[in-house]
Amino acid sequence: MTTPIRAYIGVGSNVGDRFAHCLAGVEALGRLGGTRVVGCSRWYETEPVGEVVQAWFLNGAVGSDTTLSPHDLLTRCRYIEGTRGRDRAREDPGGPRPLDLDILLFGDQVISTPDLHVPHPRMADRAFVLAPLEDIAPRVVHPVLKRTISDLRAGLADTHQIRLYEAVPRSA
Ligand code: PH2
Ligand code: MG
Ligand code: MG
């Protein structure tokens, strides 16, 4: 028997029905064999970060206990992205996508391979990652920076806007 490892996965979408894509992503993660979703953050509307001019994202984060290897989890994340219409062969790097599932942390493992870098290399600089992650993992320690998620969030210099998403808008 393998002991499960707690992984944190960033969820994002900025094409089509963003909320439906994100929820479908969380549900599909919950159906993976050898994996149990143990937490899901609130959702945030976030200004796009990067060179590409594109629509605002919906971002969240999921905690999951898994006996999958990091690469098997990556393969399944890519498969789930594909079920929401994502086509990696045709898309712009860093551009619009119906669903993005990024492995942010995998226990305290540090992984550096051509297709997978964990912790996610830019996570500590991004409010759209740290805000939802802080909802579910405030005291988890970044295994390279040796600082908690709350601490990283508090020291963040990212000025991109983020705001809590209201799935059901307040009526006037
Ligand atoms: N993802 C990107 C590029 N820029 N900006 C926001 N706000 N949220 C994202 O998820 C995001 C981004 C590439 O994965
Ligand atoms: Mg990705
Ligand atoms: Mg991403």
Short mmCIF file of C-alpha atoms and ligand atoms in Angstrom, two decimals:
data_model
loop_
_atom_site.label_atom_id
_atom_site.label_comp_id
_atom_site.label_asym_id
_atom_site.label_seq_id
_atom_site.Cartn_x
_atom_site.Cartn_y
_atom_site.Cartn_z
CA MET A 1 0.00 0.00 0.00
CA THR A 2 1.24 3.47 -0.85
CA THR A 3 0.67 6.36 1.54
CA PRO A 4 -1.22 9.16 -0.21
CA ILE A 5 0.52 12.47 -0.70
CA ARG A 6 -1.28 15.79 -0.50
CA ALA A 7 -1.10 17.63 -3.80
CA TYR A 8 -2.40 21.11 -4.51
CA ILE A 9 -3.68 21.88 -7.98
CA GLY A 10 -4.38 25.32 -9.41
CA VAL A 11 -7.54 25.59 -11.50
CA GLY A 12 -8.08 28.29 -14.12
CA SER A 13 -10.27 29.19 -17.08
CA ASN A 14 -10.82 32.23 -19.28
CA VAL A 15 -12.75 30.82 -22.25
CA GLY A 16 -16.46 30.00 -22.48
CA ASP A 17 -18.39 29.21 -19.30
CA ARG A 18 -15.44 29.57 -16.94
CA PHE A 19 -17.28 28.45 -13.83
CA ALA A 20 -18.66 25.32 -15.55
CA HIS A 21 -15.19 24.41 -16.83
CA CYS A 22 -13.61 24.89 -13.41
CA LEU A 23 -16.28 22.91 -11.54
CA ALA A 24 -16.07 20.12 -14.11
CA GLY A 25 -12.32 20.07 -13.55
CA VAL A 26 -12.73 19.74 -9.78
CA GLU A 27 -15.33 16.99 -10.22
CA ALA A 28 -13.12 15.09 -12.63
CA LEU A 29 -10.20 15.33 -10.19
CA GLY A 30 -12.55 13.87 -7.57
CA ARG A 31 -13.30 10.88 -9.79
CA LEU A 32 -9.66 9.95 -10.40
CA GLY A 33 -8.65 6.56 -9.07
CA GLY A 34 -6.23 6.68 -6.15
CA THR A 35 -7.15 10.29 -5.46
CA ARG A 36 -9.47 12.03 -3.00
CA VAL A 37 -10.27 15.73 -3.15
CA VAL A 38 -9.97 17.08 0.39
CA GLY A 39 -10.56 20.78 -0.16
CA CYS A 40 -11.56 23.40 -2.68
CA SER A 41 -10.93 27.14 -2.40
CA ARG A 42 -13.28 30.00 -3.08
CA TRP A 43 -13.24 31.26 -6.67
CA TYR A 44 -11.59 34.48 -7.83
CA GLU A 45 -11.90 36.61 -10.94
CA THR A 46 -8.38 37.59 -11.82
CA GLU A 47 -6.77 40.02 -14.20
CA PRO A 48 -4.63 38.15 -16.76
CA VAL A 49 -0.93 37.98 -15.92
CA GLY A 50 1.58 37.87 -18.78
CA GLU A 51 2.21 39.26 -22.23
CA VAL A 52 -0.96 37.99 -23.91
CA VAL A 53 -3.94 40.37 -24.06
CA GLN A 54 -6.83 38.14 -23.02
CA ALA A 55 -9.97 37.88 -20.93
CA TRP A 56 -9.99 37.78 -17.12
CA PHE A 57 -9.62 34.34 -15.58
CA LEU A 58 -11.58 32.45 -13.00
CA ASN A 59 -9.07 30.83 -10.64
CA GLY A 60 -9.30 28.45 -7.70
CA ALA A 61 -7.30 25.68 -6.05
CA VAL A 62 -7.93 22.11 -4.98
CA GLY A 63 -6.26 19.93 -2.35
CA SER A 64 -6.11 16.27 -3.15
CA ASP A 65 -4.66 13.19 -1.45
CA THR A 66 -3.26 10.94 -4.13
CA THR A 67 -1.34 7.73 -4.56
CA LEU A 68 -0.64 8.64 -8.18
CA SER A 69 2.88 9.62 -9.12
CA PRO A 70 3.38 13.30 -9.99
CA HIS A 71 3.72 12.43 -13.68
CA ASP A 72 0.60 10.24 -13.65
CA LEU A 73 -1.29 13.11 -12.01
CA LEU A 74 0.04 15.47 -14.69
CA THR A 75 -1.12 13.10 -17.46
CA ARG A 76 -4.60 12.94 -15.93
CA CYS A 77 -4.76 16.72 -15.50
CA ARG A 78 -3.96 17.12 -19.20
CA TYR A 79 -6.58 14.57 -20.10
CA ILE A 80 -9.22 16.43 -18.03
CA GLU A 81 -8.20 19.73 -19.69
CA GLY A 82 -8.83 18.03 -23.05
CA THR A 83 -12.34 16.96 -22.05
CA ARG A 84 -13.20 20.68 -21.75
CA GLY A 85 -12.03 21.39 -25.28
CA ARG A 86 -8.45 22.41 -24.61
CA ASP A 87 -6.11 21.71 -27.52
CA ARG A 88 -2.50 22.22 -26.49
CA ALA A 89 -1.25 21.75 -30.07
CA ARG A 90 -3.19 24.80 -31.30
CA GLU A 91 -3.15 27.23 -28.39
CA ASP A 92 -0.89 30.22 -27.74
CA PRO A 93 1.60 29.64 -24.92
CA GLY A 94 0.24 31.52 -21.91
CA GLY A 95 -2.91 32.35 -23.88
CA PRO A 96 -6.63 31.68 -23.45
CA ARG A 97 -7.72 28.25 -22.29
CA PRO A 98 -11.02 26.68 -21.26
CA LEU A 99 -9.36 24.77 -18.42
CA ASP A 100 -5.90 24.84 -16.88
CA LEU A 101 -4.97 22.39 -14.11
CA ASP A 102 -1.51 23.09 -12.71
CA ILE A 103 0.21 20.97 -10.08
CA LEU A 104 1.35 23.63 -7.61
CA LEU A 105 2.68 21.44 -4.79
CA PHE A 106 3.12 17.71 -4.41
CA GLY A 107 3.79 17.06 -0.75
CA ASP A 108 7.19 18.54 -0.08
CA GLN A 109 8.65 17.12 -3.28
CA VAL A 110 10.83 19.22 -5.54
CA ILE A 111 10.61 18.02 -9.13
CA SER A 112 12.46 19.35 -12.12
CA THR A 113 11.85 17.49 -15.37
CA PRO A 114 11.29 18.86 -18.90
CA ASP A 115 7.50 18.60 -18.61
CA LEU A 116 6.94 19.07 -14.89
CA HIS A 117 8.33 21.54 -12.38
CA VAL A 118 7.07 21.37 -8.79
CA PRO A 119 6.57 23.62 -6.89
CA HIS A 120 5.08 25.51 -9.81
CA PRO A 121 7.91 27.92 -10.74
CA ARG A 122 5.87 31.14 -10.70
CA MET A 123 3.37 30.35 -7.96
CA ALA A 124 5.02 32.46 -5.26
CA ASP A 125 4.76 35.63 -7.43
CA ARG A 126 1.12 35.33 -8.35
CA ALA A 127 -1.89 36.51 -6.39
CA PHE A 128 -4.19 34.42 -8.60
CA VAL A 129 -2.42 31.30 -7.27
CA LEU A 130 -1.72 32.31 -3.66
CA ALA A 131 -5.15 33.78 -2.83
CA PRO A 132 -7.09 30.57 -3.50
CA LEU A 133 -4.27 28.42 -2.14
CA GLU A 134 -4.32 30.39 1.10
CA ASP A 135 -8.02 29.50 1.49
CA ILE A 136 -7.18 25.80 1.81
CA ALA A 137 -3.50 25.64 2.76
CA PRO A 138 -2.48 28.75 4.75
CA ARG A 139 0.09 26.96 6.91
CA VAL A 140 1.53 24.68 4.24
CA VAL A 141 5.23 25.43 3.73
CA HIS A 142 6.67 25.99 0.26
CA PRO A 143 9.41 23.33 0.15
CA VAL A 144 11.98 25.53 -1.62
CA LEU A 145 11.28 28.98 -0.16
CA LYS A 146 10.56 27.50 3.31
CA ARG A 147 7.76 29.98 3.89
CA THR A 148 4.07 29.36 4.47
CA ILE A 149 1.50 30.17 1.82
CA SER A 150 0.06 32.91 4.10
CA ASP A 151 3.48 34.42 4.54
CA LEU A 152 4.13 34.40 0.78
CA ARG A 153 0.74 35.98 0.15
CA ALA A 154 1.35 38.71 2.74
CA GLY A 155 4.67 39.62 1.13
CA LEU A 156 3.39 39.54 -2.43
CA ALA A 157 4.27 42.42 -4.75
CA ASP A 158 1.82 41.37 -7.52
CA THR A 159 -0.40 44.35 -8.34
CA HIS A 160 -2.75 42.51 -10.71
CA GLN A 161 -6.35 42.79 -9.59
CA ILE A 162 -8.25 39.89 -8.11
CA ARG A 163 -11.74 39.82 -6.68
CA LEU A 164 -13.93 37.17 -5.12
CA TYR A 165 -16.25 35.61 -7.65
CA GLU A 166 -19.94 35.51 -6.89
CA ALA A 167 -21.44 32.57 -8.76
CA VAL A 168 -24.89 34.00 -8.08
CA PRO A 169 -24.64 37.76 -8.61
CA ARG A 170 -26.22 39.98 -5.97
CA SER A 171 -29.48 41.30 -7.39
CA ALA A 172 -29.99 45.05 -7.49
N1 PH2 B 1 -2.67 31.58 -16.43
C1 PH2 B 1 -1.75 31.78 -17.34
C2 PH2 B 1 -1.35 33.12 -17.77
N2 PH2 B 1 -1.96 34.17 -17.05
N3 PH2 B 1 -3.48 35.00 -15.48
C3 PH2 B 1 -4.41 34.76 -14.56
N4 PH2 B 1 -4.97 35.79 -13.94
N5 PH2 B 1 -4.80 33.49 -14.22
C4 PH2 B 1 -4.26 32.41 -14.81
O1 PH2 B 1 -4.63 31.25 -14.48
C5 PH2 B 1 -3.26 32.60 -15.81
C6 PH2 B 1 -2.89 33.93 -16.12
C7 PH2 B 1 -1.08 30.64 -17.98
O2 PH2 B 1 -1.36 29.45 -17.39
MG MG B 2 -1.03 24.68 -17.08
MG MG B 3 -1.24 27.86 -15.65
#
